[in-house]
Amino acid sequence: MPIAVDIDVMLARRKMSVGELADRIGITPANLAVLKNGRAKAVRFTTLAALCEVLKCQPGDLLRWEDEDTAGE
């Protein structure tokens, strides 16, 4: 998929665990893992807003577009 998810990068920068982030934004750790690992088909704006609020970042810090021809190189 051409959309890459960088939640793990922000978690490392904030020294926060997946479990702590899930608790603070109100979703299960399993659902956060699906999003974090790039397996989600969609994300609600309310979830994205909560992620940005807790991680003190912008949506572009969490999501980025990659050209399908060069993704994974």
Coordinates of N, CA, C and O in Angstrom, one line a residue:
M1 N 0.8 -1.2 0.0 CA 0.0 0.0 0.0 C 0.9 1.2 0.0 O 1.9 1.3 0.7
P2 N 0.5 2.2 -0.8 CA 1.4 3.4 -0.9 C 1.3 4.3 0.4 O 2.1 5.3 0.4
I3 N 0.5 4.1 1.3 CA 0.5 4.9 2.6 C 1.3 4.2 3.6 O 0.9 3.0 4.0
A4 N 2.3 4.8 4.1 CA 3.1 4.2 5.2 C 2.7 4.8 6.5 O 2.5 6.0 6.6
V5 N 2.8 4.0 7.6 CA 2.4 4.5 8.9 C 3.6 4.5 9.8 O 4.3 3.5 9.9
D6 N 3.9 5.7 10.4 CA 5.1 5.9 11.2 C 4.7 6.1 12.7 O 5.4 6.8 13.4
I7 N 3.7 5.4 13.2 CA 3.4 5.5 14.6 C 4.5 5.0 15.5 O 4.8 5.6 16.5
D8 N 5.2 3.9 15.0 CA 6.3 3.4 15.8 C 7.4 4.4 16.0 O 8.0 4.5 17.1
V9 N 7.6 5.2 15.0 CA 8.7 6.2 15.1 C 8.3 7.3 16.1 O 9.1 7.6 17.0
M10 N 7.0 7.7 16.1 CA 6.6 8.7 17.1 C 6.6 8.1 18.5 O 6.9 8.8 19.5
L11 N 6.2 6.8 18.6 CA 6.2 6.1 19.9 C 7.7 6.1 20.5 O 7.9 6.4 21.7
A12 N 8.6 5.8 19.7 CA 10.0 5.8 20.1 C 10.5 7.2 20.5 O 11.1 7.4 21.6
R13 N 10.1 8.2 19.7 CA 10.5 9.6 20.1 C 9.9 10.1 21.4 O 10.5 10.8 22.1
R14 N 8.7 9.6 21.7 CA 8.0 10.0 22.9 C 8.2 9.0 24.1 O 7.7 9.2 25.2
K15 N 9.0 8.0 23.8 CA 9.3 7.0 24.8 C 8.0 6.4 25.4 O 7.9 6.4 26.7
M16 N 7.1 6.0 24.6 CA 5.8 5.5 25.0 C 5.6 4.1 24.4 O 6.0 3.8 23.3
S17 N 4.9 3.3 25.2 CA 4.6 2.0 24.7 C 3.3 1.9 24.0 O 2.5 2.9 24.1
V18 N 3.1 0.9 23.2 CA 1.9 0.7 22.4 C 0.7 0.6 23.4 O -0.4 1.2 23.2
G19 N 0.9 -0.1 24.5 CA -0.2 -0.2 25.5 C -0.6 1.1 26.1 O -1.8 1.4 26.3
E20 N 0.4 1.9 26.4 CA 0.1 3.2 27.0 C -0.6 4.1 26.0 O -1.6 4.8 26.4
L21 N -0.2 4.1 24.8 CA -0.8 4.9 23.7 C -2.3 4.5 23.5 O -3.2 5.3 23.5
A22 N -2.5 3.2 23.4 CA -3.8 2.6 23.2 C -4.7 3.1 24.4 O -5.9 3.5 24.1
D23 N -4.3 3.0 25.6 CA -5.1 3.4 26.8 C -5.4 4.9 26.7 O -6.6 5.3 26.9
R24 N -4.4 5.7 26.3 CA -4.7 7.1 26.3 C -5.6 7.6 25.1 O -6.2 8.6 25.3
I25 N -5.6 6.8 24.0 CA -6.5 7.2 22.9 C -7.8 6.5 22.9 O -8.7 6.8 22.2
G26 N -7.9 5.4 23.8 CA -9.2 4.7 23.9 C -9.5 3.7 22.9 O -10.6 3.4 22.5
I27 N -8.4 3.0 22.4 CA -8.6 1.8 21.5 C -7.9 0.6 22.1 O -7.0 0.8 23.0
T28 N -8.1 -0.5 21.6 CA -7.4 -1.7 22.1 C -6.0 -1.8 21.6 O -5.8 -1.3 20.4
P29 N -5.1 -2.4 22.3 CA -3.7 -2.5 21.8 C -3.7 -3.3 20.5 O -2.9 -3.0 19.6
A30 N -4.6 -4.3 20.3 CA -4.7 -5.0 19.1 C -5.1 -4.1 17.9 O -4.5 -4.2 16.8
N31 N -6.1 -3.3 18.1 CA -6.4 -2.4 17.0 C -5.4 -1.4 16.7 O -5.1 -1.0 15.5
L32 N -4.7 -0.9 17.7 CA -3.6 0.0 17.5 C -2.4 -0.7 16.7 O -1.8 -0.1 15.8
A33 N -2.2 -1.9 17.0 CA -1.2 -2.7 16.3 C -1.5 -2.9 14.8 O -0.6 -2.8 14.0
V34 N -2.8 -3.1 14.5 CA -3.2 -3.2 13.1 C -2.9 -1.9 12.4 O -2.4 -1.9 11.3
L35 N -3.2 -0.8 13.0 CA -2.9 0.5 12.4 C -1.4 0.8 12.3 O -0.9 1.2 11.3
K36 N -0.7 0.5 13.4 CA 0.7 0.7 13.5 C 1.5 -0.1 12.4 O 2.5 0.4 11.9
N37 N 1.1 -1.3 12.2 CA 1.8 -2.2 11.3 C 1.3 -2.0 9.8 O 1.7 -2.8 9.0
G38 N 0.5 -1.0 9.6 CA 0.1 -0.7 8.2 C -0.9 -1.7 7.6 O -1.1 -1.8 6.4
R39 N -1.6 -2.5 8.5 CA -2.6 -3.4 8.0 C -4.1 -2.9 8.0 O -5.0 -3.5 7.5
A40 N -4.2 -1.7 8.5 CA -5.6 -1.0 8.5 C -6.0 -0.6 7.1 O -5.1 -0.1 6.3
K41 N -7.3 -0.7 6.8 CA -7.8 -0.3 5.5 C -8.3 1.2 5.6 O -8.4 1.9 4.6
A42 N -8.5 1.7 6.9 CA -9.0 3.0 7.1 C -8.7 3.4 8.5 O -8.4 2.6 9.4
V43 N -8.7 4.7 8.7 CA -8.6 5.3 10.1 C -9.6 6.4 10.3 O -9.7 7.2 9.3
R44 N -10.3 6.4 11.4 CA -11.2 7.5 11.6 C -10.5 8.8 12.0 O -9.4 8.7 12.6
F45 N -11.0 9.9 11.5 CA -10.4 11.2 11.9 C -10.4 11.4 13.4 O -9.4 12.0 13.9
T46 N -11.3 10.9 14.1 CA -11.3 11.0 15.6 C -10.1 10.3 16.2 O -9.5 10.7 17.1
T47 N -9.8 9.1 15.6 CA -8.6 8.3 16.1 C -7.4 9.0 15.7 O -6.4 9.1 16.5
L48 N -7.3 9.5 14.5 CA -6.1 10.3 14.0 C -5.9 11.5 14.9 O -4.8 11.8 15.3
A49 N -7.0 12.2 15.2 CA -6.9 13.4 16.0 C -6.4 13.0 17.4 O -5.5 13.7 18.0
A50 N -6.9 11.9 18.0 CA -6.5 11.5 19.3 C -5.0 11.1 19.3 O -4.2 11.4 20.2
L51 N -4.6 10.4 18.3 CA -3.1 10.1 18.1 C -2.3 11.3 18.1 O -1.3 11.4 18.8
C52 N -2.7 12.3 17.3 CA -1.9 13.6 17.2 C -1.9 14.3 18.6 O -0.9 14.9 18.9
E53 N -3.0 14.3 19.2 CA -3.1 15.0 20.5 C -2.2 14.4 21.6 O -1.4 15.1 22.2
V54 N -2.2 13.0 21.7 CA -1.4 12.4 22.7 C 0.1 12.4 22.3 O 0.9 12.6 23.2
L55 N 0.4 12.2 21.0 CA 1.8 12.2 20.6 C 2.3 13.6 20.3 O 3.5 13.7 20.0
K56 N 1.5 14.6 20.4 CA 1.9 16.0 20.2 C 2.6 16.1 18.8 O 3.7 16.5 18.7
C57 N 1.8 15.7 17.8 CA 2.4 15.7 16.4 C 1.3 16.1 15.4 O 0.1 16.3 15.8
Q58 N 1.6 16.2 14.2 CA 0.7 16.4 13.1 C 0.4 15.1 12.3 O 1.2 14.2 12.4
P59 N -0.7 15.0 11.6 CA -1.0 13.8 10.8 C 0.1 13.4 9.9 O 0.4 12.2 9.7
G60 N 0.8 14.4 9.3 CA 1.9 14.1 8.4 C 3.1 13.4 9.1 O 4.0 12.8 8.4
D61 N 3.2 13.5 10.4 CA 4.2 12.8 11.2 C 3.9 11.4 11.3 O 4.8 10.6 11.6
L62 N 2.6 11.0 11.2 CA 2.2 9.6 11.3 C 2.0 8.9 10.0 O 2.1 7.7 10.0
L63 N 1.6 9.6 9.0 CA 1.2 9.0 7.7 C 2.0 9.7 6.6 O 2.2 10.9 6.6
R64 N 2.5 8.9 5.6 CA 3.2 9.4 4.5 C 2.9 8.5 3.3 O 2.7 7.3 3.4
W65 N 2.9 9.2 2.1 CA 2.7 8.5 0.9 C 4.0 8.0 0.3 O 5.0 8.7 0.3
E66 N 4.0 6.8 -0.2 CA 5.2 6.2 -0.9 C 4.8 5.8 -2.3 O 3.7 5.1 -2.4
D67 N 5.6 6.1 -3.3 CA 5.3 5.6 -4.6 C 5.4 4.0 -4.6 O 6.3 3.5 -4.1
E68 N 4.4 3.4 -5.1 CA 4.3 1.9 -5.1 C 5.5 1.3 -5.8 O 5.9 0.2 -5.4
D69 N 6.1 2.0 -6.8 CA 7.2 1.4 -7.5 C 8.5 1.4 -6.7 O 9.4 0.6 -6.9
T70 N 8.6 2.3 -5.7 CA 9.8 2.4 -4.9 C 9.6 2.0 -3.4 O 10.5 2.0 -2.6
A71 N 8.3 1.7 -3.0 CA 8.1 1.3 -1.6 C 8.9 0.1 -1.3 O 8.9 -0.9 -2.0
G72 N 9.5 0.1 -0.1 CA 10.2 -1.0 0.4 C 11.6 -1.2 -0.1 O 12.3 -2.1 0.2
E73 N 12.1 -0.2 -0.9 CA 13.5 -0.3 -1.4 C 14.4 0.3 -0.4 O 14.2 1.0 0.5

